[in-house]
């Protein structure tokens, strides 16, 4: 039975309370973070595990789902909910209580090393996927830990850099996914970011932790520091940090088979405190000396216990399930639903093809994910070469160029024995086949940002040479985000599959042969060069003297491209279908509380297909510069060939609000324009509304 929390707190000694506020070594060696509980009073341990692409219990396997960016590219919050549910079931099956997911930071810079672990450049899309994921996780009595709060938008110098960001940009761009996690999904826990925001480390940030998160939004759960990201005792305790993780030195934390070289720590980790835990003995001393009031400690413990009660830690809980047929299918479905068909002259889906040359340096291995704490060891995995070859076609594989090394933190990097590679051999294979499929990839990882927008190694050369020789060329990208495509005009189709996870090969075969259609739309803008983005100077990315200036304010992603009239390579929201759609006239009704936009969507092609109707607004603000268009609603719809569906979305008055530095959230007076479209650049109708 769940305890009465205030009486339980009364019974705990100060030492026992302190014991609940910092991590220690997991006796089972599986958890990423471990709170020992208090045996004397039947408070069980709490085990936390990484996230977010699957469960990374140390030394264990789990379903390797597609990267978060692929999930967001599906534009289906309901799919995110299914994913969250499956992730939680696997968390439970590994005996863990908290999953360190989702990661919801905004893609501010296209080179952000962890963008694959995050959702989008757009706060609305990111918030919808966040809510779906957390609702799914918590429906299974597992706690989600939304991370990294906040403005953790780069890896370079991540422990020290201060994001110099305006209040308005925080409110309109960086905070919304976190706010939705709290206010809509009722998330149990929040992880602080390593970085500083406007000069203060997030673990010490009283304004953002206490004033905004807890007081203003009403967050009732617990706040945990990122691993070794607690920077003080008294200040952090007073600021609103509740729990320090991992609370142990790296030597004690890393299992024997994990190669964490303490010598390398200055690069890999923030300065490790010279005490085992800043929220251990030092916190106890701070209470005894009166620097921290014991009531502050009690509140932290109450938050933790409340979270534990909410996920049923004191009762029988679901056992969970691992690697089920359902989870395997879901991993495959997310991979196809999130794949974005960027360009297609009709070559895809392949028909009347007897032979395929599958080319590319890593096409014989699946792209499970990026490097770092999100790495998952899968039970099963399928590669493009293997699964295309399993179809009724002749497949010949040539690497063409040397393999791209994949960064890994928890495994030995696979040494691919590639032998000699030759572009000529790939070109010959392409010339002999009915179609060439070139699989290209990047290598993104936690700890570092990407060093440019180009595909690494000689992959561009390979694609260019193949395209010149092949009858038809399909490029399959497995990238964390935008890449440049110097060969774009000479290839027939480009399919962005992100990091597809364990189902990589199966999903690709489904897409290429048309068993599934690519359901994805871009969750970020693909620019033509890094100069196209607001992060094109050192001061704005990755920063100078430990400061990175968010000078673009709210003009992030497509908002910036519009403002500066930069033509993207592919716009935010873009993605083709295997069928075609026609939009009717949008209509709008406003009953005072709710504004409804309805749009007839007709499938004018010959097969069933998915379309994503996107609703943008141009706000009626005169007092502050506002973006040309901002996404406020969307709906994915599946329509049968020749049929018509009416898509309806509801808007709220707050969708028209902007954040005024003096007055806070403000709904402007005057005429707003509501656009319906198929991407941030493809509008099919508009209606005016005065609020
Ligand atoms: C650091 C990462 O930033 C965070 O996302 C992860 O959950 C922890 N390490 C634990 O591995």
XYZ file of C-alpha atoms and ligand atoms in Angstrom:
702
model
C 0.000 0.000 0.000
C 1.209 3.492 -0.757
C 2.364 5.400 2.313
C 1.044 8.685 3.583
C 3.865 10.909 2.395
C 3.964 13.596 5.120
C 4.000 10.972 7.885
C 6.706 9.004 6.109
C 8.844 12.119 5.786
C 8.332 12.744 9.506
C 9.717 9.329 10.301
C 12.844 9.651 8.186
C 16.062 10.752 9.873
C 18.116 13.482 8.252
C 20.669 10.897 7.055
C 17.927 8.828 5.479
C 16.508 11.861 3.728
C 19.931 12.773 2.380
C 20.384 9.196 1.211
C 17.308 9.658 -0.992
C 18.645 12.795 -2.618
C 21.770 11.504 -4.335
C 22.569 8.415 -6.336
C 24.750 5.516 -5.335
C 26.089 2.320 -6.875
C 23.453 -0.065 -8.259
C 24.134 -3.455 -6.693
C 22.794 -5.113 -9.867
C 24.996 -3.000 -12.121
C 22.192 -2.414 -14.632
C 20.840 1.022 -13.821
C 22.211 4.305 -15.124
C 21.187 5.974 -11.888
C 20.246 4.373 -8.567
C 18.621 5.630 -5.390
C 18.943 3.040 -2.623
C 15.657 3.654 -0.820
C 15.301 3.264 2.940
C 14.912 -0.333 3.964
C 13.916 0.444 7.530
C 10.738 2.174 6.355
C 10.065 -0.005 3.295
C 10.997 2.683 0.809
C 12.175 0.661 -2.187
C 15.131 1.602 -4.386
C 14.495 3.654 -7.527
C 16.316 2.651 -10.692
C 16.798 4.987 -13.624
C 17.924 3.927 -17.069
C 18.823 5.613 -20.399
C 16.777 6.402 -22.996
C 15.561 7.697 -25.265
C 15.908 5.378 -28.326
C 15.361 2.209 -26.338
C 16.385 0.903 -22.914
C 20.114 0.887 -22.212
C 20.311 -1.271 -19.116
C 24.028 -1.972 -18.774
C 25.066 -5.219 -20.362
C 21.516 -5.920 -21.597
C 19.624 -5.892 -24.873
C 16.396 -4.161 -25.827
C 14.421 -3.064 -28.860
C 16.431 -0.458 -30.761
C 13.740 1.931 -31.943
C 14.325 4.554 -34.634
C 15.915 7.771 -33.432
C 13.659 10.381 -31.812
C 13.980 12.574 -34.874
C 12.336 9.816 -36.955
C 9.470 9.579 -34.486
C 8.923 13.328 -34.762
C 9.086 13.083 -38.553
C 5.987 10.868 -38.414
C 3.975 13.866 -37.184
C 1.837 11.350 -35.289
C 1.520 11.970 -31.545
C -0.508 8.749 -31.356
C 2.484 6.797 -32.681
C 4.645 8.530 -30.075
C 2.206 7.282 -27.457
C 2.536 3.712 -28.707
C 6.300 4.117 -28.685
C 6.264 5.457 -25.126
C 4.157 2.521 -24.002
C 6.519 -0.007 -25.562
C 9.571 1.785 -24.162
C 8.055 1.678 -20.687
C 7.225 -2.014 -20.958
C 10.846 -2.734 -21.825
C 12.000 -0.511 -18.957
C 9.834 -2.534 -16.560
C 11.042 -5.831 -18.025
C 14.595 -4.767 -17.149
C 13.501 -4.073 -13.588
C 13.893 -0.305 -13.936
C 11.510 2.416 -12.751
C 12.452 5.605 -14.579
C 13.400 6.017 -18.229
C 15.727 8.944 -18.948
C 13.590 10.103 -21.844
C 12.315 11.874 -23.848
C 14.971 14.377 -24.956
C 13.050 17.386 -26.159
C 15.580 20.135 -26.817
C 15.018 22.239 -29.896
C 17.205 21.777 -32.974
C 18.664 25.245 -32.879
C 21.822 24.504 -34.856
C 21.799 22.023 -37.739
C 25.123 20.649 -36.504
C 23.897 19.880 -32.981
C 25.462 16.525 -32.115
C 22.392 15.187 -30.312
C 19.691 16.427 -32.669
C 18.961 12.793 -33.524
C 17.919 12.297 -29.877
C 15.630 15.335 -30.036
C 12.522 16.074 -32.070
C 12.365 19.270 -34.012
C 13.288 22.887 -34.654
C 9.649 23.738 -33.998
C 8.281 23.976 -30.451
C 4.734 22.968 -31.359
C 5.706 19.772 -33.155
C 8.223 18.963 -30.424
C 5.589 19.525 -27.728
C 3.000 17.268 -29.393
C 5.473 14.392 -29.756
C 6.700 14.991 -26.209
C 3.211 14.707 -24.763
C 2.441 11.534 -26.741
C 5.663 9.874 -25.648
C 5.314 10.752 -21.968
C 1.658 9.742 -21.812
C 2.626 6.374 -23.267
C 5.508 5.870 -20.832
C 3.557 6.843 -17.759
C 0.511 4.763 -18.740
C 2.664 1.748 -17.862
C 3.605 2.922 -14.354
C 7.086 3.937 -15.424
C 8.307 7.468 -14.818
C 9.464 9.566 -17.733
C 12.315 12.021 -17.175
C 12.030 14.794 -19.714
C 15.466 16.240 -20.553
C 17.561 18.419 -20.749
C 15.975 21.453 -19.108
C 16.770 23.821 -20.898
C 18.651 25.376 -23.836
C 20.939 22.370 -24.166
C 21.242 22.882 -27.896
C 24.841 21.952 -28.579
C 27.514 19.561 -27.423
C 30.559 21.777 -27.843
C 31.635 23.033 -24.418
C 28.330 21.781 -23.047
C 29.330 21.862 -19.376
C 30.317 25.505 -19.321
C 28.705 27.289 -22.215
C 26.079 29.854 -21.308
C 23.149 30.182 -23.678
C 22.603 33.932 -23.827
C 18.937 33.872 -24.698
C 16.061 36.310 -24.387
C 13.088 35.651 -22.167
C 10.844 35.731 -25.215
C 12.862 33.077 -27.081
C 12.890 30.906 -23.976
C 9.130 31.205 -23.614
C 8.200 30.835 -27.274
C 10.823 28.386 -28.549
C 12.818 26.500 -25.902
C 10.408 26.019 -22.996
C 7.182 24.852 -24.711
C 8.020 21.125 -24.942
C 8.905 21.123 -21.217
C 5.830 23.072 -20.303
C 3.642 20.646 -22.258
C 5.404 17.740 -20.517
C 4.416 19.218 -17.163
C 1.029 20.748 -17.813
C -0.389 18.287 -20.326
C 1.417 14.997 -19.710
C 1.958 15.453 -15.967
C 5.525 14.185 -16.239
C 7.068 12.681 -13.087
C 10.611 13.985 -13.413
C 12.770 16.546 -15.171
C 16.521 16.373 -15.868
C 18.498 19.593 -15.789
C 20.850 20.493 -18.619
C 24.622 20.688 -18.168
C 24.937 24.141 -19.665
C 24.380 27.549 -18.163
C 21.511 29.807 -19.188
C 22.193 33.529 -19.042
C 25.180 32.880 -16.833
C 23.832 30.353 -14.320
C 24.262 26.584 -14.435
C 20.912 24.905 -14.881
C 21.353 22.866 -11.700
C 21.658 26.183 -9.835
C 18.991 28.064 -11.772
C 16.451 29.243 -9.243
C 14.426 31.251 -11.742
C 13.970 28.410 -14.223
C 13.709 25.587 -11.675
C 11.690 27.145 -8.907
C 9.921 30.181 -10.325
C 9.011 28.877 -13.766
C 8.939 25.073 -13.574
C 7.624 24.557 -10.075
C 5.720 27.700 -9.110
C 4.386 28.964 -12.397
C 3.745 25.650 -14.159
C 2.850 23.727 -11.032
C 5.351 20.889 -11.499
C 4.924 18.486 -8.566
C 7.523 15.864 -9.474
C 11.286 15.818 -8.884
C 14.195 17.518 -10.617
C 17.371 15.485 -11.188
C 20.740 16.770 -12.330
C 22.313 15.408 -15.494
C 25.100 12.969 -14.630
C 27.868 14.854 -12.797
C 26.006 18.023 -13.704
C 25.394 19.223 -10.128
C 27.675 22.190 -9.571
C 27.084 23.237 -5.976
C 25.474 22.136 -2.743
C 23.760 25.066 -1.058
C 22.943 27.044 -4.171
C 21.541 24.042 -6.054
C 19.535 22.868 -3.052
C 17.982 26.289 -2.647
C 17.494 26.790 -6.391
C 15.215 23.791 -6.720
C 17.406 20.861 -7.728
C 16.000 17.834 -5.886
C 18.328 14.942 -6.644
C 21.954 14.666 -7.660
C 23.005 11.999 -10.111
C 24.868 9.748 -10.249
C 26.288 10.586 -6.813
C 29.334 8.368 -7.321
C 32.708 8.804 -9.001
C 33.114 7.605 -12.570
C 35.351 4.724 -11.440
C 32.572 3.368 -9.252
C 29.892 4.122 -11.804
C 31.243 2.448 -14.915
C 31.060 -1.325 -15.017
C 34.336 -3.089 -15.770
C 33.531 -3.630 -19.417
C 32.872 0.041 -20.069
C 35.974 1.844 -21.099
C 35.777 5.152 -19.244
C 39.255 6.497 -18.951
C 39.427 8.833 -15.982
C 42.472 10.476 -17.560
C 40.206 11.742 -20.327
C 37.666 13.258 -17.989
C 38.303 16.939 -18.643
C 37.111 16.352 -22.197
C 34.381 13.890 -21.548
C 32.872 15.151 -18.309
C 32.350 18.306 -16.317
C 34.742 18.843 -13.443
C 33.908 15.922 -11.195
C 33.275 17.205 -7.678
C 36.063 16.228 -5.273
C 33.498 14.725 -2.939
C 31.464 11.649 -3.740
C 28.228 13.607 -3.772
C 27.484 17.298 -3.391
C 24.052 16.265 -2.150
C 25.625 13.726 0.228
C 27.708 14.689 3.239
C 28.056 18.356 2.155
C 24.278 18.737 2.013
C 23.882 17.214 5.438
C 26.463 19.610 6.813
C 24.669 22.500 5.138
C 21.452 21.539 6.925
C 23.225 21.139 10.245
C 24.928 24.514 9.906
C 21.645 26.155 8.946
C 22.693 27.063 5.390
C 19.870 24.952 4.042
C 16.614 24.709 5.928
C 15.493 21.148 6.676
C 12.082 22.072 5.260
C 13.821 22.437 1.886
C 15.103 18.881 2.216
C 11.669 17.634 3.250
C 10.106 19.156 0.181
C 12.617 17.391 -2.063
C 11.949 14.068 -0.386
C 8.206 14.635 -0.698
C 8.594 15.285 -4.398
C 10.539 12.066 -4.839
C 8.083 10.005 -2.804
C 5.125 11.534 -4.615
C 6.692 10.500 -7.916
C 7.348 7.004 -6.596
C 3.764 6.676 -5.407
C 2.471 7.898 -8.767
C 4.202 5.045 -10.596
C 3.159 2.480 -8.030
C 6.571 1.785 -6.458
C 4.920 0.694 -3.215
C 2.565 -1.749 -4.924
C 2.474 -4.598 -7.446
C 3.410 -3.233 -10.837
C 3.215 -4.425 -14.438
C 6.069 -6.795 -15.281
C 6.658 -5.336 -18.680
C 7.795 -7.167 -21.767
C 10.899 -7.198 -23.898
C 11.461 -7.647 -27.604
C 7.877 -8.743 -28.298
C 6.573 -9.226 -31.843
C 4.532 -6.074 -31.232
C 7.622 -4.061 -30.323
C 9.453 -5.341 -33.391
C 6.552 -4.322 -35.598
C 6.326 -0.940 -33.914
C 10.034 -0.302 -34.499
C 9.460 -1.062 -38.176
C 6.319 1.075 -38.368
C 8.029 4.099 -36.841
C 10.858 3.689 -39.325
C 8.474 3.798 -42.294
C 6.138 6.430 -40.811
C 9.109 8.678 -40.129
C 10.945 8.205 -43.431
C 10.751 11.341 -45.562
C 10.627 11.122 -49.345
C 12.459 14.303 -50.257
C 12.495 13.924 -54.018
C 10.977 11.409 -56.427
C 10.534 11.450 -60.193
C 8.312 8.396 -60.041
C 11.163 5.918 -59.597
C 9.859 4.972 -56.148
C 8.232 2.660 -55.382
C 10.279 0.368 -57.600
C 8.282 -1.564 -60.141
C 9.471 -3.845 -62.935
C 12.937 -3.996 -61.474
C 14.838 -7.248 -61.713
C 18.238 -6.201 -60.444
C 19.430 -3.661 -57.902
C 22.939 -2.493 -57.131
C 22.974 -1.709 -53.428
C 25.906 0.615 -52.837
C 27.355 2.550 -49.956
C 30.096 2.164 -47.400
C 27.885 0.846 -44.583
C 24.902 -0.540 -46.510
C 25.473 -4.008 -45.087
C 24.939 -2.857 -41.488
C 21.856 -1.310 -39.887
C 22.105 2.258 -38.608
C 20.932 1.662 -35.072
C 21.381 5.159 -33.714
C 23.986 7.744 -32.857
C 26.743 7.565 -30.278
C 26.532 8.248 -26.548
C 24.147 7.487 -23.724
C 21.287 6.620 -26.104
C 23.067 3.607 -27.622
C 20.989 0.419 -27.474
C 22.103 -3.174 -28.074
C 19.372 -4.826 -30.137
C 18.257 -8.454 -30.091
C 17.695 -8.470 -33.838
C 18.824 -6.137 -36.571
C 18.377 -5.999 -40.310
C 20.579 -4.266 -42.865
C 19.579 -2.744 -46.209
C 21.662 -5.223 -48.218
C 20.257 -8.222 -46.386
C 16.589 -7.228 -46.601
C 16.618 -5.925 -50.166
C 18.334 -9.151 -51.147
C 15.555 -11.126 -49.479
C 13.106 -9.711 -52.037
C 12.429 -11.097 -55.460
C 15.261 -9.206 -57.173
C 18.937 -9.779 -57.879
C 21.050 -7.735 -55.533
C 24.703 -6.939 -55.934
C 26.468 -5.048 -53.146
C 29.500 -2.807 -53.488
C 30.737 -0.521 -50.763
C 32.348 1.868 -53.214
C 34.216 3.868 -50.583
C 35.686 3.063 -47.159
C 33.187 2.578 -44.325
C 32.137 5.518 -42.197
C 33.255 4.852 -38.636
C 30.413 5.014 -36.169
C 31.049 6.727 -32.857
C 30.221 4.578 -29.905
C 30.624 5.193 -26.224
C 29.582 1.904 -24.701
C 30.863 -0.608 -27.236
C 34.030 -1.191 -29.104
C 33.627 0.460 -32.513
C 32.961 -2.286 -35.046
C 35.963 -2.706 -37.229
C 34.376 -3.392 -40.595
C 36.683 -5.525 -42.679
C 35.925 -3.675 -45.862
C 38.830 -4.952 -47.904
C 39.614 -2.801 -50.902
C 36.838 -0.458 -51.937
C 36.522 1.105 -55.335
C 34.156 3.668 -56.771
C 34.709 2.078 -60.187
C 33.399 -1.259 -58.960
C 30.298 0.492 -57.603
C 29.815 2.331 -60.886
C 30.107 -0.923 -62.860
C 27.563 -2.585 -60.611
C 25.234 0.398 -61.006
C 25.555 0.373 -64.785
C 24.647 -3.309 -64.955
C 21.565 -3.097 -62.702
C 18.057 -1.790 -63.353
C 18.406 0.546 -60.420
C 21.110 1.754 -58.040
C 20.263 2.292 -54.372
C 23.016 4.213 -52.612
C 22.877 4.178 -48.818
C 24.780 7.100 -47.270
C 25.093 8.207 -43.653
C 26.593 10.614 -41.193
C 28.008 9.924 -37.738
C 26.423 12.029 -35.018
C 27.141 11.473 -31.365
C 26.681 12.892 -27.925
C 29.773 14.845 -26.739
C 30.580 16.522 -30.085
C 28.745 18.546 -32.659
C 28.921 17.604 -36.331
C 31.772 19.312 -38.134
C 29.809 20.325 -41.226
C 26.712 19.686 -43.302
C 28.474 17.516 -45.874
C 28.207 13.733 -45.841
C 31.389 12.371 -44.278
C 34.074 10.547 -46.232
C 33.800 10.138 -49.978
C 30.077 9.463 -50.111
C 29.262 12.500 -52.262
C 31.818 11.361 -54.833
C 30.321 7.895 -54.812
C 26.775 9.171 -55.376
C 27.872 11.511 -58.154
C 29.733 8.776 -59.976
C 26.927 6.250 -59.599
C 24.261 8.706 -60.738
C 26.207 9.327 -63.944
C 26.278 5.626 -64.788
C 23.016 4.201 -63.461
C 19.719 4.119 -65.286
C 17.985 5.129 -62.078
C 19.522 6.233 -58.793
C 17.812 6.228 -55.421
C 19.728 7.810 -52.543
C 18.867 6.606 -49.065
C 20.112 8.955 -46.349
C 20.645 7.719 -42.815
C 21.493 11.036 -41.214
C 20.810 12.839 -37.961
C 19.583 15.926 -39.772
C 20.215 18.034 -42.833
C 23.074 17.262 -45.187
C 24.118 18.997 -48.370
C 23.330 17.185 -51.614
C 25.613 18.389 -54.412
C 24.332 15.509 -56.593
C 20.629 16.231 -56.037
C 19.768 17.085 -59.619
C 21.342 13.975 -61.046
C 19.507 11.427 -58.892
C 15.914 10.225 -59.251
C 14.811 9.845 -55.673
C 16.042 10.764 -52.210
C 14.670 9.076 -49.115
C 15.675 10.343 -45.647
C 15.389 7.489 -43.145
C 17.300 9.119 -40.223
C 18.709 6.487 -37.867
C 16.125 3.758 -38.436
C 17.133 1.405 -35.610
C 16.959 -2.364 -35.650
C 14.271 -2.515 -38.372
C 16.414 -0.548 -40.829
C 16.599 -3.138 -43.633
C 13.026 -4.362 -43.286
C 11.606 -0.863 -43.284
C 13.714 0.138 -46.262
C 12.555 -2.865 -48.293
C 8.930 -2.011 -47.409
C 9.432 1.550 -48.602
C 11.419 0.838 -51.728
C 8.972 -1.773 -52.986
C 5.903 0.172 -51.940
C 4.544 -2.139 -49.226
C 4.588 0.959 -47.084
C 4.776 4.555 -48.123
C 7.173 7.022 -46.565
C 4.940 8.724 -44.045
C 7.407 11.343 -42.844
C 7.594 15.113 -43.147
C 10.706 17.078 -42.219
C 10.775 18.172 -38.572
C 13.507 20.656 -39.469
C 14.601 22.796 -42.396
C 17.245 21.433 -44.752
C 19.404 24.411 -45.698
C 21.921 24.552 -48.513
C 24.809 25.520 -46.280
C 25.522 26.317 -42.645
C 25.472 29.992 -43.719
C 21.725 29.702 -44.227
C 21.129 29.297 -40.498
C 21.236 31.834 -37.650
C 24.127 29.842 -36.173
C 26.593 30.856 -38.877
C 29.105 32.791 -36.765
C 31.314 31.591 -33.951
C 29.560 33.857 -31.466
C 26.184 32.315 -32.288
C 27.504 28.761 -32.519
C 29.299 27.199 -30.757
C 30.144 30.360 -28.829
C 33.127 32.364 -27.697
C 34.535 32.620 -24.158
C 31.948 30.218 -22.764
C 29.015 32.166 -24.156
C 26.810 31.364 -27.109
C 24.562 34.160 -28.258
C 21.024 33.279 -29.317
C 20.859 36.527 -31.273
C 18.171 35.211 -33.607
C 15.679 35.319 -30.733
C 12.500 33.512 -31.767
C 13.656 33.226 -35.371
C 14.860 29.637 -35.190
C 14.624 27.145 -38.070
C 12.061 28.030 -40.741
C 11.199 31.218 -38.859
C 14.721 32.418 -39.690
C 14.634 31.225 -43.309
C 11.392 33.158 -43.859
C 12.608 36.283 -42.163
C 15.794 36.452 -44.207
C 14.187 35.133 -47.366
C 16.546 32.199 -47.650
C 15.333 29.472 -49.996
C 15.870 26.154 -48.237
C 16.964 22.993 -49.976
C 13.876 21.330 -48.488
C 11.515 23.212 -46.190
C 10.294 22.273 -42.744
C 7.208 20.075 -43.109
C 8.157 18.814 -46.572
C 7.735 15.206 -47.609
C 6.261 13.496 -50.668
C 3.774 10.683 -50.756
C 3.389 7.817 -53.216
C -0.003 9.265 -54.103
C -1.208 12.828 -54.697
C -3.582 15.088 -52.803
C -5.727 18.071 -53.546
C -6.932 20.512 -50.915
C -10.342 22.190 -50.965
C -11.123 25.572 -49.431
C -10.338 25.842 -45.733
C -13.149 27.101 -43.509
C -12.921 28.568 -40.065
C -15.431 28.831 -37.251
C -14.947 30.696 -34.022
C -17.396 30.011 -31.215
C -15.609 32.253 -28.742
C -13.684 29.545 -26.917
C -12.524 27.378 -29.715
C -11.504 28.095 -33.231
C -11.954 25.258 -35.700
C -10.282 24.982 -39.076
C -11.683 22.413 -41.499
C -10.097 21.370 -44.763
C -11.264 18.852 -47.365
C -8.371 16.657 -48.538
C -8.840 14.506 -51.648
C -6.550 11.667 -52.644
C -6.275 12.136 -56.403
C -3.835 9.270 -56.951
C -4.190 5.535 -57.296
C -3.189 4.270 -53.874
C -3.999 4.889 -50.239
C -1.768 7.556 -48.767
C -0.939 9.721 -45.788
C -0.998 13.454 -45.873
C -0.034 15.836 -43.091
C -2.159 18.974 -43.034
C -0.196 21.775 -41.401
C -1.765 24.918 -39.976
C 0.385 28.008 -39.549
C -0.471 31.466 -38.263
C 0.818 34.910 -38.886
C 0.081 36.793 -35.694
C -1.364 40.263 -35.722
C 1.447 41.740 -33.659
C 2.742 45.182 -34.357
C 4.566 45.759 -31.120
C 7.065 42.939 -31.651
C 8.515 41.344 -34.767
C 6.814 37.989 -35.252
C 7.562 35.186 -37.687
C 5.911 35.144 -41.109
C 4.392 31.787 -40.200
C 4.354 29.603 -37.104
C 3.025 26.080 -36.852
C 0.075 25.908 -34.470
C -1.668 22.661 -35.423
C -1.360 19.671 -37.706
C -3.129 16.445 -38.434
C -1.932 13.362 -40.262
C -4.677 11.753 -42.303
C -4.805 8.550 -44.265
C -7.034 8.733 -47.347
C -8.019 5.940 -49.747
C -7.480 6.434 -53.485
C -10.164 8.673 -54.969
C -11.662 9.452 -51.558
C -11.994 12.711 -49.674
C -11.687 13.323 -45.941
C -12.285 16.511 -44.026
C -9.482 17.276 -41.643
C -10.467 19.358 -38.641
C -8.098 20.971 -36.181
C -8.924 23.163 -33.229
C -6.963 26.219 -32.272
C -6.916 28.007 -29.018
C -6.660 31.742 -28.433
C -3.250 31.106 -26.901
C -2.042 29.875 -30.302
C -2.122 33.497 -31.384
C -0.251 34.831 -28.375
C 3.323 36.049 -28.280
C 5.491 36.672 -25.236
C 5.866 40.326 -24.425
C 8.825 41.156 -22.226
C 6.718 43.499 -20.095
C 3.266 41.939 -20.146
C 4.017 38.242 -20.582
C 1.795 36.174 -22.872
C -0.272 38.574 -24.948
C -2.985 37.866 -27.512
C -2.624 40.636 -30.068
C -5.538 42.729 -31.268
C -6.176 42.765 -34.987
C -6.310 40.478 -37.946
C -4.375 37.220 -37.838
C -3.888 35.036 -40.867
C -4.323 31.284 -40.625
C -2.676 29.283 -43.407
C -3.148 25.652 -44.317
C -0.389 23.976 -46.188
C 1.804 21.009 -46.785
C 5.090 22.525 -45.574
C 6.324 25.838 -44.228
C 6.689 26.925 -47.865
C 3.709 25.300 -49.555
C 0.483 27.053 -48.575
C -2.835 26.022 -50.067
C -5.238 28.435 -48.539
C -5.662 31.046 -45.873
C -8.355 32.610 -43.738
C -8.298 35.754 -41.658
C -9.393 35.911 -38.072
C -9.728 38.795 -35.643
C -9.721 37.811 -32.001
C 24.431 12.402 -19.881
C 23.374 12.693 -20.879
O 23.370 14.060 -21.171
C 21.985 12.269 -20.430
O 21.093 12.439 -21.502
C 22.006 10.849 -19.952
O 20.708 10.442 -19.588
C 22.989 10.743 -18.807
N 24.316 11.120 -19.272
C 23.074 9.353 -18.217
O 23.682 8.513 -19.126
